[in-house]
């Protein structure tokens, strides 16, 4: 049995038995549901995404429904998922899908990649998970599984490399349906078993052939892994400012926004950043609102 089959067969069998029942994996989610989930799940855990995803799809079941709304409504509905520029990008993609593709999420990988706000990962994920196509889908979880099982290192590089992309392509099953299943299965394995910390090797279907485990689990020797901090950062201030604007259904005076953070220089920098990113619209008279256009 080839190395690829030694990976594919047990991981897919494990996935068949242990995959979480998530709404975007159900047939009724459709391609739009898959796309929405992919935007929301970037850097955000499943348990935080689930309620917002359900509300979003109930309100905007098709791209045209979202495209008909002001972009600020997408930001408002995004709630506290974080990285709210994703809401604007998803709105922009919905507008493009409505204008270019008759309101249907395109099936072609190149057309997906041409949508605003969609990069290589999201295009591959939608093509694979929504349409069952054969594409390497490299998120953090998959990259960690491949780094350990095949390359023999604890963690992948901080940024995706050409070598990782080449390896992912080489490991793709030839059959389209199997390739799509492998993409979902390897991602789930990284999310549930081959986690960043406290990996569950006794539960892993490929532990017996994992290069990192067989090498004695050597410690990470590459550049320090980036930690994510939040408290006291501009991200936190931006979140507090956006929270006020999301709750308001009329323009908000500067004085109200000034109350959310004690340090005026950082507060002004965060507000300027929100305006530059298109998440907040300044109005005459020192008023601010979520964007209408």
Short mmCIF file of C-alpha atoms in Angstrom, two decimals:
data_model
loop_
_atom_site.label_atom_id
_atom_site.label_comp_id
_atom_site.label_asym_id
_atom_site.label_seq_id
_atom_site.Cartn_x
_atom_site.Cartn_y
_atom_site.Cartn_z
CA UNK A 1 0.00 0.00 0.00
CA UNK A 2 1.38 3.42 -0.99
CA UNK A 3 2.16 5.96 1.70
CA UNK A 4 -0.73 8.14 0.54
CA UNK A 5 -3.21 5.28 0.95
CA UNK A 6 -1.77 4.46 4.38
CA UNK A 7 -2.75 8.00 5.35
CA UNK A 8 -6.02 8.36 3.45
CA UNK A 9 -7.74 5.12 4.39
CA UNK A 10 -7.40 5.27 8.21
CA UNK A 11 -7.97 9.03 8.46
CA UNK A 12 -11.12 8.93 6.32
CA UNK A 13 -12.39 5.89 8.25
CA UNK A 14 -11.76 7.76 11.51
CA UNK A 15 -13.62 10.79 10.11
CA UNK A 16 -16.59 8.63 9.11
CA UNK A 17 -16.85 7.50 12.73
CA UNK A 18 -15.94 10.67 14.62
CA UNK A 19 -16.79 13.75 12.51
CA UNK A 20 -18.74 16.40 14.35
CA UNK A 21 -22.27 17.08 13.15
CA UNK A 22 -21.81 20.70 12.12
CA UNK A 23 -24.49 22.64 10.22
CA UNK A 24 -22.23 23.59 7.31
CA UNK A 25 -21.49 19.90 6.71
CA UNK A 26 -25.14 19.06 6.18
CA UNK A 27 -26.49 18.90 2.61
CA UNK A 28 -29.02 21.65 3.27
CA UNK A 29 -26.22 24.13 4.01
CA UNK A 30 -25.42 24.35 0.30
CA UNK A 31 -22.41 26.18 -1.16
CA UNK A 32 -23.40 29.51 0.41
CA UNK A 33 -23.56 27.94 3.87
CA UNK A 34 -20.12 26.42 3.31
CA UNK A 35 -18.73 29.79 2.20
CA UNK A 36 -20.19 31.63 5.20
CA UNK A 37 -18.71 29.04 7.56
CA UNK A 38 -15.27 29.34 5.98
CA UNK A 39 -15.23 33.11 6.48
CA UNK A 40 -16.42 32.81 10.08
CA UNK A 41 -14.11 29.97 11.10
CA UNK A 42 -10.90 31.80 10.19
CA UNK A 43 -9.07 32.24 13.51
CA UNK A 44 -12.32 31.63 15.42
CA UNK A 45 -13.34 28.43 17.27
CA UNK A 46 -16.43 26.46 16.26
CA UNK A 47 -18.35 27.07 19.49
CA UNK A 48 -18.22 30.84 18.95
CA UNK A 49 -19.16 30.56 15.28
CA UNK A 50 -22.21 28.29 15.65
CA UNK A 51 -24.80 30.79 17.01
CA UNK A 52 -23.71 33.60 14.67
CA UNK A 53 -23.70 31.22 11.68
CA UNK A 54 -27.25 30.06 12.43
CA UNK A 55 -28.51 33.64 12.78
CA UNK A 56 -26.70 34.74 9.63
CA UNK A 57 -28.15 31.98 7.44
CA UNK A 58 -31.63 32.51 8.86
CA UNK A 59 -31.42 36.19 7.92
CA UNK A 60 -29.50 35.88 4.66
CA UNK A 61 -30.11 32.39 3.23
CA UNK A 62 -28.73 33.38 -0.19
CA UNK A 63 -25.91 35.70 -1.30
CA UNK A 64 -28.41 38.11 -2.88
CA UNK A 65 -30.14 38.56 0.49
CA UNK A 66 -26.90 39.78 2.04
CA UNK A 67 -25.91 41.80 -1.03
CA UNK A 68 -29.16 43.78 -0.76
CA UNK A 69 -28.18 45.01 2.72
CA UNK A 70 -25.77 47.79 3.65
CA UNK A 71 -22.29 46.48 4.49
CA UNK A 72 -22.71 47.91 7.99
CA UNK A 73 -25.49 45.39 8.61
CA UNK A 74 -23.00 42.60 7.96
CA UNK A 75 -20.64 44.17 10.50
CA UNK A 76 -23.51 44.48 12.99
CA UNK A 77 -24.55 40.84 12.54
CA UNK A 78 -20.93 39.70 12.88
CA UNK A 79 -21.22 40.47 16.57
CA UNK A 80 -18.16 39.57 18.64
CA UNK A 81 -16.64 37.00 16.31
CA UNK A 82 -13.56 39.20 15.95
CA UNK A 83 -11.61 40.26 12.86
CA UNK A 84 -14.72 42.09 11.57
CA UNK A 85 -13.16 42.93 8.20
CA UNK A 86 -14.21 39.38 7.36
CA UNK A 87 -17.83 40.60 7.49
CA UNK A 88 -17.09 43.30 4.91
CA UNK A 89 -15.26 40.79 2.71
CA UNK A 90 -18.14 38.34 2.91
CA UNK A 91 -20.56 41.11 1.99
CA UNK A 92 -18.35 42.07 -0.95
CA UNK A 93 -18.24 38.44 -2.11
CA UNK A 94 -22.05 38.24 -1.87
CA UNK A 95 -22.40 41.36 -4.04
CA UNK A 96 -19.99 39.93 -6.63
CA UNK A 97 -21.77 36.55 -6.64
CA UNK A 98 -25.09 38.32 -7.18
CA UNK A 99 -23.77 40.55 -9.97
CA UNK A 100 -21.48 38.09 -11.78
CA UNK A 101 -23.00 34.67 -11.15
CA UNK A 102 -26.73 35.17 -10.86
CA UNK A 103 -26.68 34.74 -7.11
CA UNK A 104 -25.15 31.24 -7.13
CA UNK A 105 -21.75 30.53 -5.56
CA UNK A 106 -19.58 29.62 -8.56
CA UNK A 107 -18.33 26.05 -8.91
CA UNK A 108 -15.12 26.94 -10.72
CA UNK A 109 -12.03 27.36 -8.52
CA UNK A 110 -10.70 30.27 -10.59
CA UNK A 111 -14.03 32.09 -10.37
CA UNK A 112 -14.11 31.55 -6.63
CA UNK A 113 -10.58 32.91 -6.33
CA UNK A 114 -11.60 35.98 -8.36
CA UNK A 115 -14.27 36.95 -5.81
CA UNK A 116 -13.30 39.83 -3.49
CA UNK A 117 -12.07 38.76 -0.09
CA UNK A 118 -11.39 35.16 -1.13
CA UNK A 119 -7.86 33.78 -1.07
CA UNK A 120 -6.36 30.45 -2.06
CA UNK A 121 -7.46 28.64 1.09
CA UNK A 122 -11.12 29.75 0.97
CA UNK A 123 -11.45 29.07 -2.75
CA UNK A 124 -10.05 25.56 -2.31
CA UNK A 125 -12.20 24.90 0.76
CA UNK A 126 -15.45 25.96 -0.93
CA UNK A 127 -14.63 24.02 -4.11
CA UNK A 128 -13.79 20.96 -2.05
CA UNK A 129 -16.41 21.02 0.72
CA UNK A 130 -19.32 22.45 -1.29
CA UNK A 131 -18.69 20.85 -4.67
CA UNK A 132 -16.60 17.76 -3.89
CA UNK A 133 -13.66 18.85 -6.06
CA UNK A 134 -10.02 17.84 -5.79
CA UNK A 135 -7.96 20.65 -4.25
CA UNK A 136 -5.33 20.85 -1.50
CA UNK A 137 -7.01 22.56 1.46
CA UNK A 138 -4.34 23.88 3.80
CA UNK A 139 -5.61 25.38 7.02
CA UNK A 140 -3.66 25.44 10.29
CA UNK A 141 -5.02 22.05 11.36
CA UNK A 142 -4.13 20.28 8.11
CA UNK A 143 -0.69 21.88 8.06
CA UNK A 144 -0.02 20.60 11.60
CA UNK A 145 -1.15 17.05 10.72
CA UNK A 146 1.10 16.95 7.65
CA UNK A 147 4.04 18.51 9.52
CA UNK A 148 3.89 15.81 12.18
CA UNK A 149 2.74 12.74 10.27
CA UNK A 150 4.86 13.22 7.14
CA UNK A 151 7.59 15.80 7.77
CA UNK A 152 8.33 14.75 11.35
CA UNK A 153 8.29 18.18 13.00
CA UNK A 154 6.06 19.41 15.80
CA UNK A 155 4.71 22.54 14.10
CA UNK A 156 4.53 23.87 10.54
CA UNK A 157 6.21 27.19 9.66
CA UNK A 158 4.45 30.39 10.72
CA UNK A 159 3.41 31.07 7.11
CA UNK A 160 2.46 28.47 4.51
CA UNK A 161 5.42 27.58 2.31
CA UNK A 162 5.77 26.33 -1.25
CA UNK A 163 7.07 23.04 0.14
CA UNK A 164 3.90 22.57 2.17
CA UNK A 165 1.73 23.27 -0.87
CA UNK A 166 3.74 20.81 -2.93
CA UNK A 167 3.43 18.12 -0.26
CA UNK A 168 -0.32 18.70 0.05
CA UNK A 169 -0.72 18.31 -3.73
CA UNK A 170 1.37 15.13 -3.74
CA UNK A 171 -0.78 13.63 -0.99
CA UNK A 172 -4.11 14.34 -2.70
CA UNK A 173 -6.09 11.21 -3.60
CA UNK A 174 -6.66 10.92 -7.35
CA UNK A 175 -10.39 10.38 -7.02
CA UNK A 176 -12.27 13.67 -6.59
CA UNK A 177 -14.73 12.46 -3.97
CA UNK A 178 -11.98 10.80 -1.94
CA UNK A 179 -9.83 13.93 -2.19
CA UNK A 180 -12.66 16.10 -0.85
CA UNK A 181 -13.23 13.61 1.97
CA UNK A 182 -9.50 13.57 2.78
CA UNK A 183 -9.48 17.37 2.99
CA UNK A 184 -12.31 17.38 5.53
CA UNK A 185 -10.95 14.37 7.44
CA UNK A 186 -7.40 15.66 7.84
CA UNK A 187 -8.77 19.03 8.99
CA UNK A 188 -10.97 17.37 11.60
CA UNK A 189 -8.09 15.20 12.79
CA UNK A 190 -6.04 18.32 13.45
CA UNK A 191 -8.94 20.03 15.20
CA UNK A 192 -9.86 17.15 17.51
CA UNK A 193 -6.82 14.86 17.96
CA UNK A 194 -3.58 16.27 16.53
CA UNK A 195 -4.06 19.55 18.36
CA UNK A 196 -1.43 22.23 18.94
CA UNK A 197 -1.13 21.27 22.62
CA UNK A 198 -1.84 18.00 24.41
CA UNK A 199 -2.11 15.98 21.20
CA UNK A 200 -4.14 12.78 21.55
CA UNK A 201 -1.79 10.24 19.97
CA UNK A 202 -3.53 7.20 21.56
CA UNK A 203 -6.69 8.19 19.66
CA UNK A 204 -4.94 8.97 16.37
CA UNK A 205 -5.63 6.57 13.46
CA UNK A 206 -2.15 7.15 11.98
CA UNK A 207 -0.07 7.27 15.17
CA UNK A 208 1.76 4.08 14.20
CA UNK A 209 3.23 5.76 11.12
CA UNK A 210 3.53 9.36 12.37
CA UNK A 211 7.06 10.54 11.62
CA UNK A 212 7.11 12.98 14.53
CA UNK A 213 5.96 10.39 17.08
CA UNK A 214 8.38 7.78 15.72
CA UNK A 215 11.22 10.31 16.06
CA UNK A 216 10.41 10.73 19.76
CA UNK A 217 8.42 13.93 19.38
CA UNK A 218 11.36 16.34 19.08
CA UNK A 219 10.69 19.86 20.33
CA UNK A 220 9.95 22.61 17.83
CA UNK A 221 13.26 23.95 16.50
CA UNK A 222 12.00 26.68 14.17
CA UNK A 223 11.25 30.35 14.82
CA UNK A 224 9.14 31.06 17.91
CA UNK A 225 5.47 30.47 17.31
CA UNK A 226 3.41 33.63 17.29
CA UNK A 227 1.22 33.97 20.35
CA UNK A 228 -2.02 35.92 20.17
CA UNK A 229 -2.58 38.61 22.75
CA UNK A 230 -5.72 40.68 23.08
CA UNK A 231 -5.95 42.56 26.38
CA UNK A 232 -4.77 46.14 26.02
CA UNK A 233 -4.18 45.90 22.27
CA UNK A 234 -5.61 48.06 19.50
CA UNK A 235 -7.74 45.03 18.58
CA UNK A 236 -9.44 45.22 21.96
CA UNK A 237 -10.08 48.95 21.60
CA UNK A 238 -11.43 48.47 18.08
CA UNK A 239 -13.76 45.79 19.41
CA UNK A 240 -15.09 48.08 22.13
CA UNK A 241 -15.70 50.90 19.65
CA UNK A 242 -17.47 48.59 17.23
CA UNK A 243 -19.62 47.16 20.04
CA UNK A 244 -21.04 50.65 20.70
CA UNK A 245 -21.74 51.23 17.01
CA UNK A 246 -23.34 47.81 16.55
CA UNK A 247 -25.80 48.50 19.35
CA UNK A 248 -26.68 51.96 18.02
CA UNK A 249 -29.19 52.42 15.20
CA UNK A 250 -28.42 56.11 14.81
CA UNK A 251 -25.08 57.90 14.35
CA UNK A 252 -22.99 57.95 17.53
CA UNK A 253 -21.30 61.15 18.82
CA UNK A 254 -17.55 61.18 19.37
CA UNK A 255 -18.12 61.82 23.07
CA UNK A 256 -19.91 58.47 23.46
CA UNK A 257 -17.04 56.62 21.76
CA UNK A 258 -14.53 58.46 23.95
CA UNK A 259 -15.95 56.67 27.00
CA UNK A 260 -14.99 53.17 25.85
CA UNK A 261 -11.22 53.51 26.40
CA UNK A 262 -9.20 55.60 28.84
CA UNK A 263 -6.13 56.22 26.69
CA UNK A 264 -6.90 58.91 24.06
CA UNK A 265 -4.00 58.28 21.68
CA UNK A 266 -4.68 54.56 21.38
CA UNK A 267 -8.42 55.18 21.16
CA UNK A 268 -7.95 57.66 18.31
CA UNK A 269 -5.59 55.28 16.51
CA UNK A 270 -8.09 52.44 16.81
CA UNK A 271 -10.95 54.61 15.52
CA UNK A 272 -8.84 55.87 12.61
CA UNK A 273 -8.00 52.27 11.77
CA UNK A 274 -11.67 51.31 11.71
CA UNK A 275 -12.42 54.20 9.36
CA UNK A 276 -9.49 53.29 7.10
CA UNK A 277 -10.66 49.66 6.97
CA UNK A 278 -14.15 50.72 5.94
CA UNK A 279 -15.74 49.37 9.12
CA UNK A 280 -16.83 52.78 10.40
CA UNK A 281 -18.12 55.80 8.49
CA UNK A 282 -17.40 59.30 9.83
CA UNK A 283 -20.13 61.92 9.41
CA UNK A 284 -20.13 65.72 9.80
CA UNK A 285 -20.47 67.01 13.33
CA UNK A 286 -18.23 64.39 14.94
CA UNK A 287 -20.67 61.52 14.39
CA UNK A 288 -19.89 57.92 13.43
CA UNK A 289 -21.92 54.95 12.14
CA UNK A 290 -21.48 51.56 10.54
CA UNK A 291 -21.02 51.88 6.75
CA UNK A 292 -24.03 52.19 4.46
CA UNK A 293 -22.11 51.77 1.19
#
